[in-house]
Coordinates of C-alpha atoms in Angstrom, one line a residue:
M1 CA -48.4 62.9 -34.5
F2 CA -50.6 65.7 -35.6
A3 CA -52.1 64.0 -38.6
G4 CA -55.6 65.3 -39.4
L5 CA -55.3 68.9 -38.1
P6 CA -55.1 70.4 -41.6
E7 CA -58.4 68.6 -42.5
L8 CA -60.1 70.5 -39.7
G9 CA -58.5 73.9 -40.7
I10 CA -56.1 73.9 -37.8
S11 CA -52.4 74.7 -38.3
N12 CA -49.8 72.1 -37.3
G13 CA -46.0 72.0 -37.1
E14 CA -45.5 72.0 -40.9
D15 CA -47.4 75.3 -41.1
L16 CA -45.2 76.9 -38.4
K17 CA -42.1 75.6 -40.2
E18 CA -43.2 77.1 -43.5
T19 CA -44.1 80.4 -41.8
L20 CA -40.7 80.7 -40.1
T21 CA -38.9 79.7 -43.4
N22 CA -40.6 82.5 -45.4
C23 CA -40.8 85.3 -42.8
T24 CA -38.4 88.2 -42.3
E25 CA -39.2 88.8 -38.6
P26 CA -39.4 85.4 -36.8
L27 CA -40.4 86.8 -33.4
K28 CA -43.4 88.6 -34.9
A29 CA -44.3 85.6 -36.9
I30 CA -44.3 83.4 -33.7
D31 CA -46.5 86.0 -31.9
Q32 CA -48.9 86.0 -34.8
F33 CA -49.0 82.1 -34.9
Q34 CA -49.7 81.9 -31.2
M35 CA -52.4 84.5 -31.4
E36 CA -54.2 82.7 -34.2
N37 CA -53.8 79.2 -32.9
G38 CA -54.0 79.7 -29.1
I39 CA -57.1 79.7 -26.9
L40 CA -59.5 82.2 -28.4
L41 CA -60.3 84.1 -25.2
P42 CA -59.6 87.9 -25.3
T43 CA -59.3 88.2 -21.5
L44 CA -56.6 85.5 -21.5
Q45 CA -54.1 87.5 -23.5
S46 CA -53.4 89.9 -20.7
A47 CA -53.1 87.1 -18.1
L48 CA -50.5 85.0 -20.1
P49 CA -47.6 87.4 -19.3
F50 CA -48.1 86.7 -15.6
L51 CA -47.4 83.0 -16.3
D52 CA -44.3 84.0 -18.1
L53 CA -43.1 86.0 -15.1
H54 CA -43.7 82.9 -12.9
G55 CA -41.7 80.8 -15.3
T56 CA -44.6 78.6 -16.3
P57 CA -44.1 77.4 -20.0
R58 CA -47.0 78.2 -22.3
L59 CA -47.0 74.5 -23.3
E60 CA -47.6 73.4 -19.7
F61 CA -50.5 75.9 -19.4
H62 CA -52.2 74.9 -22.7
Q63 CA -51.7 71.2 -21.9
S64 CA -53.5 71.5 -18.5
V65 CA -56.4 73.4 -20.2
F66 CA -56.5 70.9 -23.0
D67 CA -56.6 67.9 -20.5
E68 CA -59.4 69.6 -18.5
L69 CA -61.5 70.3 -21.6
R70 CA -60.9 66.8 -23.0
D71 CA -62.2 65.2 -19.7
K72 CA -65.2 67.5 -19.7
L73 CA -66.0 66.6 -23.3
M74 CA -65.7 62.9 -22.6
E75 CA -68.1 63.3 -19.6
R76 CA -70.5 65.3 -21.9
V77 CA -70.4 62.5 -24.5
A78 CA -71.4 60.0 -21.9
T79 CA -74.2 62.3 -20.6
I80 CA -75.6 62.8 -24.1
A81 CA -75.6 59.0 -24.8
E82 CA -77.3 58.2 -21.5
G83 CA -79.9 61.0 -21.9
K84 CA -83.4 60.8 -23.5
D85 CA -82.9 63.3 -26.3
E86 CA -84.3 61.7 -29.5
D87 CA -81.4 63.3 -31.5
R88 CA -78.6 62.2 -29.1
Y89 CA -77.1 59.7 -31.5
G90 CA -77.2 62.3 -34.3
K91 CA -75.2 64.7 -32.1
L92 CA -72.6 62.0 -31.4
E93 CA -72.3 61.1 -35.1
E94 CA -71.8 64.8 -35.9
L95 CA -69.0 64.9 -33.2
L96 CA -67.5 61.7 -34.6
E97 CA -67.3 63.3 -38.1
K98 CA -65.5 66.3 -36.6
S99 CA -63.1 64.3 -34.4
F100 CA -62.4 61.2 -36.4
P101 CA -59.6 62.7 -38.5
L102 CA -57.6 63.2 -35.3
V103 CA -58.1 59.5 -34.2
K104 CA -54.4 58.9 -34.6
M105 CA -53.5 61.8 -32.3
P106 CA -52.8 60.2 -28.8
S107 CA -54.2 63.3 -27.0
I108 CA -57.5 63.3 -28.9
Q109 CA -57.9 59.6 -29.5
P110 CA -59.7 59.0 -26.1
V111 CA -62.5 61.4 -27.2
V112 CA -63.0 59.6 -30.5
M113 CA -63.0 56.2 -28.8
Q114 CA -65.6 57.5 -26.3
V115 CA -67.9 58.6 -29.1
L116 CA -67.5 55.3 -30.9
K117 CA -68.2 53.4 -27.7
H118 CA -71.6 55.1 -27.1
L119 CA -72.8 54.8 -30.7
P120 CA -75.1 51.7 -31.0
K121 CA -74.4 51.7 -34.8
V122 CA -71.1 53.1 -35.8
P123 CA -71.0 54.1 -39.5
E124 CA -69.7 51.2 -41.7
K125 CA -66.9 53.3 -43.1
K126 CA -65.5 54.1 -39.7
L127 CA -65.8 50.5 -38.5
K128 CA -63.7 49.3 -41.5
M129 CA -61.1 52.0 -40.8
V130 CA -60.8 50.8 -37.2
M131 CA -60.7 47.2 -38.2
A132 CA -58.0 47.8 -40.8
D133 CA -55.7 49.6 -38.3
K134 CA -54.3 47.1 -35.7
D135 CA -53.4 50.0 -33.3
L136 CA -56.9 51.5 -33.4
Y137 CA -58.6 48.1 -33.2
K138 CA -56.5 47.2 -30.1
V139 CA -57.5 50.3 -28.1
C140 CA -61.2 50.5 -29.1
A141 CA -63.8 49.6 -26.6
V142 CA -65.5 46.1 -26.6
E143 CA -68.8 47.8 -27.5
V144 CA -67.2 48.8 -30.9
K145 CA -65.4 45.5 -31.4
R146 CA -68.8 43.7 -31.0
Q147 CA -70.1 45.6 -34.1
I148 CA -66.9 44.6 -35.9
W149 CA -67.1 40.9 -34.8
Q150 CA -70.7 40.3 -35.7
D151 CA -69.9 40.6 -39.4
N152 CA -66.4 39.1 -39.2
Q153 CA -66.6 35.6 -37.7
A154 CA -63.0 34.8 -38.4
L155 CA -61.7 37.8 -36.5
F156 CA -64.1 37.0 -33.6
G157 CA -62.8 33.4 -33.7
D158 CA -59.2 34.7 -33.4
E159 CA -60.2 36.6 -30.2
V160 CA -62.2 33.7 -28.7
S161 CA -59.8 30.9 -29.5
P162 CA -57.2 31.7 -26.8
L163 CA -59.9 31.9 -24.1
L164 CA -61.3 28.5 -25.1
K165 CA -57.8 27.0 -24.9
Q166 CA -57.2 28.7 -21.5
Y167 CA -60.5 27.3 -20.3
I168 CA -59.5 23.7 -21.2
V169 CA -56.1 24.1 -19.6
E170 CA -57.7 25.3 -16.4
K171 CA -60.1 22.4 -16.2
E172 CA -57.4 19.9 -16.8
A173 CA -55.2 21.6 -14.2
A174 CA -58.1 21.1 -11.7
L175 CA -58.4 17.5 -12.6
F176 CA -54.7 16.8 -12.1
S177 CA -54.3 18.8 -8.9
S178 CA -52.5 17.1 -6.1
D179 CA -54.8 18.9 -3.6
L180 CA -57.3 16.1 -3.6
S181 CA -59.6 14.5 -1.0
I182 CA -63.2 13.3 -0.7
L183 CA -64.2 16.9 0.5
H184 CA -62.1 18.8 -2.1
N185 CA -62.4 17.5 -5.7
F186 CA -63.2 18.6 -9.2
F187 CA -66.9 18.9 -8.5
S188 CA -66.6 20.9 -5.2
P189 CA -66.9 24.5 -6.5
S190 CA -70.5 25.7 -6.7
P191 CA -71.9 26.7 -10.2
K192 CA -71.9 30.4 -9.1
T193 CA -68.2 30.2 -8.2
R194 CA -67.3 28.6 -11.4
R195 CA -69.0 31.3 -13.4
Q196 CA -66.7 33.8 -11.8
G197 CA -63.8 32.3 -13.7
E198 CA -61.7 34.7 -15.9
V199 CA -62.6 33.0 -19.2
V200 CA -66.5 32.9 -18.6
L201 CA -66.4 36.6 -17.5
K202 CA -64.4 37.7 -20.5
L203 CA -66.6 35.8 -22.9
T204 CA -69.7 37.2 -21.2
Q205 CA -68.3 40.7 -21.6
M206 CA -67.3 40.1 -25.3
I207 CA -70.9 38.9 -26.1
G208 CA -72.7 41.6 -24.2
K209 CA -76.3 41.6 -25.5
N210 CA -75.4 40.6 -29.0
V211 CA -77.4 37.4 -30.0
K212 CA -75.3 37.0 -33.1
L213 CA -72.0 36.8 -31.2
Y214 CA -73.6 34.4 -28.7
D215 CA -74.7 32.1 -31.5
M216 CA -71.1 32.3 -32.9
V217 CA -69.6 31.2 -29.6
L218 CA -72.1 28.3 -29.3
Q219 CA -71.1 27.2 -32.8
F220 CA -67.4 27.3 -31.9
L221 CA -68.2 25.1 -28.8
R222 CA -70.2 22.6 -30.9
T223 CA -67.4 22.4 -33.5
L224 CA -64.7 21.9 -30.8
F225 CA -66.8 19.4 -29.0
L226 CA -67.2 17.4 -32.2
R227 CA -63.6 17.7 -33.1
T228 CA -62.1 16.8 -29.7
R229 CA -64.9 15.0 -27.7
N230 CA -63.8 17.1 -24.8
V231 CA -66.7 17.4 -22.4
H232 CA -65.4 20.6 -20.8
Y233 CA -66.8 22.5 -23.8
C234 CA -70.2 21.3 -22.7
T235 CA -69.5 22.8 -19.2
L236 CA -68.6 26.1 -20.8
R237 CA -71.8 26.1 -22.9
A238 CA -73.9 25.9 -19.7
E239 CA -71.7 28.3 -17.7
L240 CA -71.9 30.9 -20.4
L241 CA -75.6 30.8 -20.6
M242 CA -76.0 31.0 -16.8
S243 CA -73.5 33.9 -16.6
L244 CA -75.7 35.8 -18.9
H245 CA -78.7 34.8 -16.8
D246 CA -77.0 36.2 -13.7
L247 CA -76.6 39.5 -15.5
D248 CA -80.3 39.4 -16.6
I249 CA -79.3 39.7 -20.3
S250 CA -82.9 39.0 -21.4
E251 CA -82.1 39.7 -25.1
I252 CA -80.2 36.4 -25.1
C253 CA -81.8 34.3 -22.4
S254 CA -85.3 34.8 -23.9
V255 CA -84.2 33.4 -27.3
D256 CA -82.1 30.5 -26.1
P257 CA -84.6 27.6 -25.9
C258 CA -82.4 25.9 -23.4
H259 CA -82.4 28.7 -20.9
K260 CA -85.2 27.5 -18.5
F261 CA -84.0 23.9 -18.6
T262 CA -80.4 25.0 -17.9
W263 CA -81.5 27.3 -15.1
C264 CA -83.5 24.5 -13.4
L265 CA -80.6 22.0 -13.9
D266 CA -78.2 24.5 -12.5
A267 CA -80.2 24.6 -9.2
C268 CA -80.0 20.8 -9.1
I269 CA -76.2 20.9 -9.6
R270 CA -75.9 23.4 -6.8
E271 CA -77.8 21.0 -4.5
K272 CA -76.0 17.9 -6.0
F273 CA -79.4 16.2 -6.3
V274 CA -82.4 16.2 -8.7
D275 CA -85.5 16.3 -6.3
G276 CA -89.0 15.4 -7.3
K277 CA -90.2 18.9 -8.0
R278 CA -87.3 19.9 -10.2
A279 CA -87.5 16.5 -11.9
R280 CA -91.0 17.2 -13.0
E281 CA -90.0 20.7 -14.3
L282 CA -87.1 19.2 -16.3
Q283 CA -89.4 16.5 -17.7
G284 CA -91.8 19.2 -18.7
F285 CA -89.0 20.9 -20.7
L286 CA -88.0 17.6 -22.4
D287 CA -91.5 16.7 -23.3
G288 CA -92.2 20.2 -24.5
V289 CA -89.8 19.9 -27.5
K290 CA -92.2 20.2 -30.4
K291 CA -92.2 18.4 -33.7
G292 CA -90.0 20.3 -36.1
Q293 CA -87.9 21.7 -33.2
E294 CA -86.0 18.4 -32.4
Q295 CA -82.7 20.2 -33.1
V296 CA -83.1 21.7 -29.6
L297 CA -82.4 18.2 -28.2
G298 CA -78.8 18.7 -29.6
D299 CA -78.2 21.6 -27.4
L300 CA -80.0 20.1 -24.4
S301 CA -77.8 16.9 -24.8
M302 CA -74.7 19.1 -24.8
I303 CA -75.8 20.7 -21.6
L304 CA -76.5 17.4 -20.0
C305 CA -73.1 16.1 -21.2
D306 CA -71.5 18.7 -18.9
P307 CA -69.6 16.6 -16.3
F308 CA -71.2 18.6 -13.5
A309 CA -74.7 17.8 -14.8
C310 CA -73.7 14.2 -15.3
N311 CA -72.2 14.0 -11.8
T312 CA -75.4 15.3 -10.3
L313 CA -77.6 12.9 -12.3
V314 CA -75.6 9.8 -11.4
L315 CA -75.4 10.8 -7.7
S316 CA -79.2 11.2 -7.8
I317 CA -79.6 7.8 -9.4
M318 CA -77.4 6.2 -6.7
R319 CA -79.4 7.9 -4.0
N320 CA -82.6 6.7 -5.6
L321 CA -81.5 3.1 -5.8
Q322 CA -80.6 3.1 -2.1
E323 CA -84.1 4.5 -1.3
L324 CA -85.8 1.9 -3.5
L325 CA -83.9 -0.8 -1.8
S326 CA -85.1 0.4 1.7
Q327 CA -88.7 0.6 0.3
D328 CA -88.6 -2.9 -1.4
S329 CA -89.5 -1.1 -4.7
L330 CA -88.5 -2.0 -8.2
P331 CA -86.4 0.6 -10.2
R332 CA -88.8 0.8 -13.1
E333 CA -91.6 1.9 -10.8
S334 CA -89.8 5.1 -9.9
P335 CA -90.6 7.9 -12.3
D336 CA -87.8 10.2 -10.9
L337 CA -85.3 7.4 -11.6
M338 CA -86.6 6.9 -15.1
L339 CA -86.3 10.6 -15.8
Q340 CA -82.7 10.7 -14.4
L341 CA -81.8 7.8 -16.6
R342 CA -83.4 9.5 -19.5
M343 CA -81.4 12.7 -19.0
L344 CA -78.2 10.8 -18.4
S345 CA -78.7 8.9 -21.6
L346 CA -79.4 12.1 -23.5
G347 CA -76.2 13.6 -22.1
Q348 CA -74.0 10.5 -22.7
G349 CA -75.2 10.4 -26.3
A350 CA -74.6 14.1 -27.1
W351 CA -71.6 13.6 -29.3
D352 CA -73.3 11.1 -31.5
M353 CA -76.5 13.1 -31.7
I354 CA -74.7 16.3 -32.8
D355 CA -72.4 14.4 -35.1
S356 CA -75.1 12.5 -36.9
Q357 CA -77.6 15.4 -36.8
V358 CA -80.3 12.7 -35.9
F359 CA -82.1 14.4 -33.0
K360 CA -83.8 11.5 -31.2
E361 CA -83.5 10.4 -27.6
P362 CA -81.6 7.2 -27.1
R363 CA -83.6 4.1 -26.2
L364 CA -83.2 2.8 -22.6
V365 CA -85.0 -0.5 -22.8
Q366 CA -81.9 -2.7 -22.4
V367 CA -80.5 -0.6 -19.5
V368 CA -83.9 -0.7 -17.6
T369 CA -84.8 -4.4 -18.3
R370 CA -81.3 -6.0 -18.3
F371 CA -78.7 -3.9 -16.6
L372 CA -80.7 -2.4 -13.7
P373 CA -81.8 -5.8 -12.3
A374 CA -78.1 -7.0 -12.4
M375 CA -77.0 -3.8 -10.7
M376 CA -79.7 -4.1 -8.0
S377 CA -78.6 -7.6 -7.2
V378 CA -75.1 -6.2 -6.6
V379 CA -76.5 -3.4 -4.5
V380 CA -78.5 -5.9 -2.4
D381 CA -75.4 -8.1 -1.9
D382 CA -73.5 -5.1 -0.6
H383 CA -76.4 -3.9 1.6
T384 CA -77.0 -7.3 3.0
F385 CA -73.3 -7.7 3.9
T386 CA -73.2 -4.3 5.5
V387 CA -76.3 -5.0 7.6
E388 CA -74.9 -8.4 8.6
Q389 CA -71.7 -6.9 9.8
K390 CA -73.6 -4.9 12.3
L391 CA -75.4 -7.9 13.8
P392 CA -74.2 -9.7 17.0
S393 CA -71.8 -12.5 16.2
E394 CA -74.2 -15.3 17.1
E395 CA -76.7 -13.9 14.5
K396 CA -74.3 -13.7 11.6
S397 CA -74.7 -16.2 8.8
S398 CA -71.8 -18.3 7.6
V399 CA -72.3 -17.2 4.0
S400 CA -69.2 -15.7 2.6
Y401 CA -69.1 -12.4 0.7
P402 CA -69.7 -13.0 -3.1
T403 CA -66.6 -12.6 -5.3
T404 CA -68.2 -12.7 -8.7
L405 CA -70.6 -10.3 -10.5
P406 CA -73.6 -11.1 -12.6
D407 CA -72.8 -11.6 -16.3
A408 CA -75.2 -8.9 -17.4
F409 CA -73.5 -6.4 -15.1
N410 CA -70.1 -7.1 -16.6
R411 CA -71.5 -7.2 -20.2
Y412 CA -73.2 -3.8 -20.0
L413 CA -70.2 -2.2 -18.4
Q414 CA -68.4 -3.0 -21.6
E415 CA -71.2 -2.4 -24.1
N416 CA -73.4 0.5 -22.8
R417 CA -72.3 4.0 -22.0
V418 CA -75.1 4.8 -19.6
A419 CA -74.7 1.5 -17.8
C420 CA -71.0 2.0 -17.5
E421 CA -71.4 5.4 -16.0
M422 CA -73.7 4.0 -13.4
G423 CA -71.3 1.2 -12.6
L424 CA -68.4 3.6 -12.2
Y425 CA -70.4 5.8 -9.8
Y426 CA -71.5 2.7 -7.8
V427 CA -67.7 2.0 -7.3
L428 CA -67.3 5.5 -5.9
H429 CA -70.3 5.0 -3.7
I430 CA -69.0 1.8 -2.1
A431 CA -65.5 3.4 -1.8
K432 CA -67.2 6.3 0.1
Q433 CA -68.8 3.6 2.3
R434 CA -65.3 2.2 2.9
N435 CA -66.6 -1.2 1.8
K436 CA -63.4 -2.9 1.1
N437 CA -65.0 -6.3 0.1
A438 CA -67.3 -4.7 -2.5
L439 CA -64.4 -2.6 -3.9
Q440 CA -62.2 -5.7 -4.3
R441 CA -65.2 -7.4 -6.0
L442 CA -65.9 -4.5 -8.5
L443 CA -62.5 -3.1 -9.4
P444 CA -61.4 -6.0 -11.6
A445 CA -64.6 -5.5 -13.7
L446 CA -63.4 -2.0 -14.5
V447 CA -60.4 -3.2 -16.5
E448 CA -62.6 -3.5 -19.6
T449 CA -65.3 -0.9 -19.8
Y450 CA -67.1 1.0 -22.5
N451 CA -64.7 3.2 -24.4
D452 CA -62.2 2.8 -21.5
M453 CA -64.3 5.1 -19.4
A454 CA -62.9 3.7 -16.2
F455 CA -59.5 5.2 -17.1
G456 CA -60.9 8.6 -17.9
D457 CA -59.5 11.6 -16.1
I458 CA -62.7 12.6 -14.3
F459 CA -63.3 9.0 -12.9
L460 CA -59.8 8.4 -11.8
H461 CA -59.7 11.9 -10.2
L462 CA -62.8 11.1 -8.1
L463 CA -61.7 7.5 -7.3
T464 CA -58.3 8.7 -6.1
G465 CA -60.1 11.2 -3.7
H466 CA -62.4 8.4 -2.5
L467 CA -59.6 6.0 -1.9
T468 CA -58.1 8.4 0.7
L469 CA -60.9 7.2 3.0
L470 CA -59.4 3.7 2.8
S471 CA -55.9 4.6 3.8
D472 CA -55.7 1.9 6.5
E473 CA -56.6 -0.7 4.0
F474 CA -53.5 0.0 1.9
G475 CA -51.5 -1.8 4.6
S476 CA -53.0 -5.0 3.2
E477 CA -51.1 -6.7 0.4
E478 CA -54.3 -8.2 -1.0
F479 CA -56.1 -4.8 -1.2
C480 CA -53.0 -3.1 -2.8
S481 CA -52.8 -5.9 -5.4
V482 CA -56.4 -5.4 -6.4
V483 CA -56.2 -1.6 -6.6
F484 CA -52.8 -1.4 -8.3
D485 CA -52.0 -4.7 -10.1
G486 CA -55.6 -5.6 -10.7
F487 CA -56.9 -2.2 -11.9
L488 CA -54.7 0.9 -12.1
L489 CA -51.6 -0.7 -13.7
T490 CA -53.6 -2.5 -16.3
S491 CA -54.2 0.8 -18.0
F492 CA -50.5 1.0 -18.9
S493 CA -50.5 -2.4 -20.6
S494 CA -53.6 -1.4 -22.5
I495 CA -52.0 1.8 -23.7
N496 CA -48.8 -0.1 -24.7
T497 CA -50.8 -2.6 -26.6
K498 CA -52.7 0.1 -28.6
W499 CA -49.3 1.8 -29.4
T500 CA -47.8 -1.5 -30.5
E501 CA -50.8 -2.1 -32.8
K502 CA -50.5 1.4 -34.2
E503 CA -46.7 1.1 -34.8
T504 CA -47.3 -2.3 -36.5
S505 CA -49.9 -0.8 -38.8
L506 CA -47.5 2.0 -39.8
I507 CA -44.7 -0.3 -40.8
T508 CA -46.8 -3.1 -42.4
P509 CA -47.0 -2.8 -46.1

């Protein structure tokens, strides 16, 4: 408990034991020990007997003085560190040398930790001693741990890993929440609110202003994204950068080439729309990637792969398509739409780009020239039918609502990731419009989609919320058959088929 005192020339319990063992007059020996090791203040000696008369133990008196002096010393350490004295860190290092031998003493330990906390560069020897002792490592300030972590990636990974797991668990819990409606879903919280989450705040604190630790976290996120394909790691990558932006950590924001792009995109996510002005800013960032710096596209693609960014982009695309329809304009004539498709494609291709390390934007020719015309024909059908329903009965045509979809529409839902994402969001759009006919026409096409995207957690979460608007329609057997038998329940047979194939491959010689 009193380890380190002899190194500083201060007597401890062993010295008192030895003194009492070898002395002939114990009471005199105790008086002598108290005088030599008590508070060296001459005027105090005459006052101590008064405390004895009042029944106040000497230990209680000395402890109260000690606590007061310790608090004063800790305040003084903070004052020195925050001052402008050129030699302030030299003074702290000198105090560290004197106090460190007592770091294991609980009463002195807070002082040592306070000094360590305020040293921008703790001596290497002291850092290694703290790192080697689990108890010391546990109680040292995050400012000290940062200095340990930056040269010990494995230890930092051990600290970060539980937080990353917690983040994924929280995201999945939000997706599977039963508290679901069109007004309250996975995408309802604002970016600012999301950044106040426990994991983001803890990671931000752990990183501080340390660029090396920030780069380590980004590498962890890239590795986990590649290993799991879990897009929530992309969300965390963007949230972490914007959390540091909120705290004005310029040391990191100024060196992250994605900062301004993410900042602009964050504003779009907040508004749930990419307007013309911000579209031009975002395009400027994309076009500004210089030759030799193409690797930046990997990080930009990861940020665009964030489901919140993807959601904003596809909602903007849907809104643009509706506006083009009202203006009798072709999709390829809209620069805003082309940019939104470009960013959506970049985000959807993030995993492939980072995995292959080939940093090129995916080509969109087929989506623009083949899929968009097919999709616009579907949009026109639905728009025409909606307008016709509002006409007086004598003006309505006898043409029935189409039940089939263009071949190109079905084919690209199955073969192209970007086209599939647009198709899925169009289904959400017509569900929000409560267009039962369009929904019955489109849902069967979602049984087979690119990489089974229609049965992904995020889309099903949104679709379930949107279907709450059609509660009256569930009284119809035909509608229930399309929704459940024709779409939702087909996922079970698909999963069972895959498992059967897997089991067969395991037992087949």
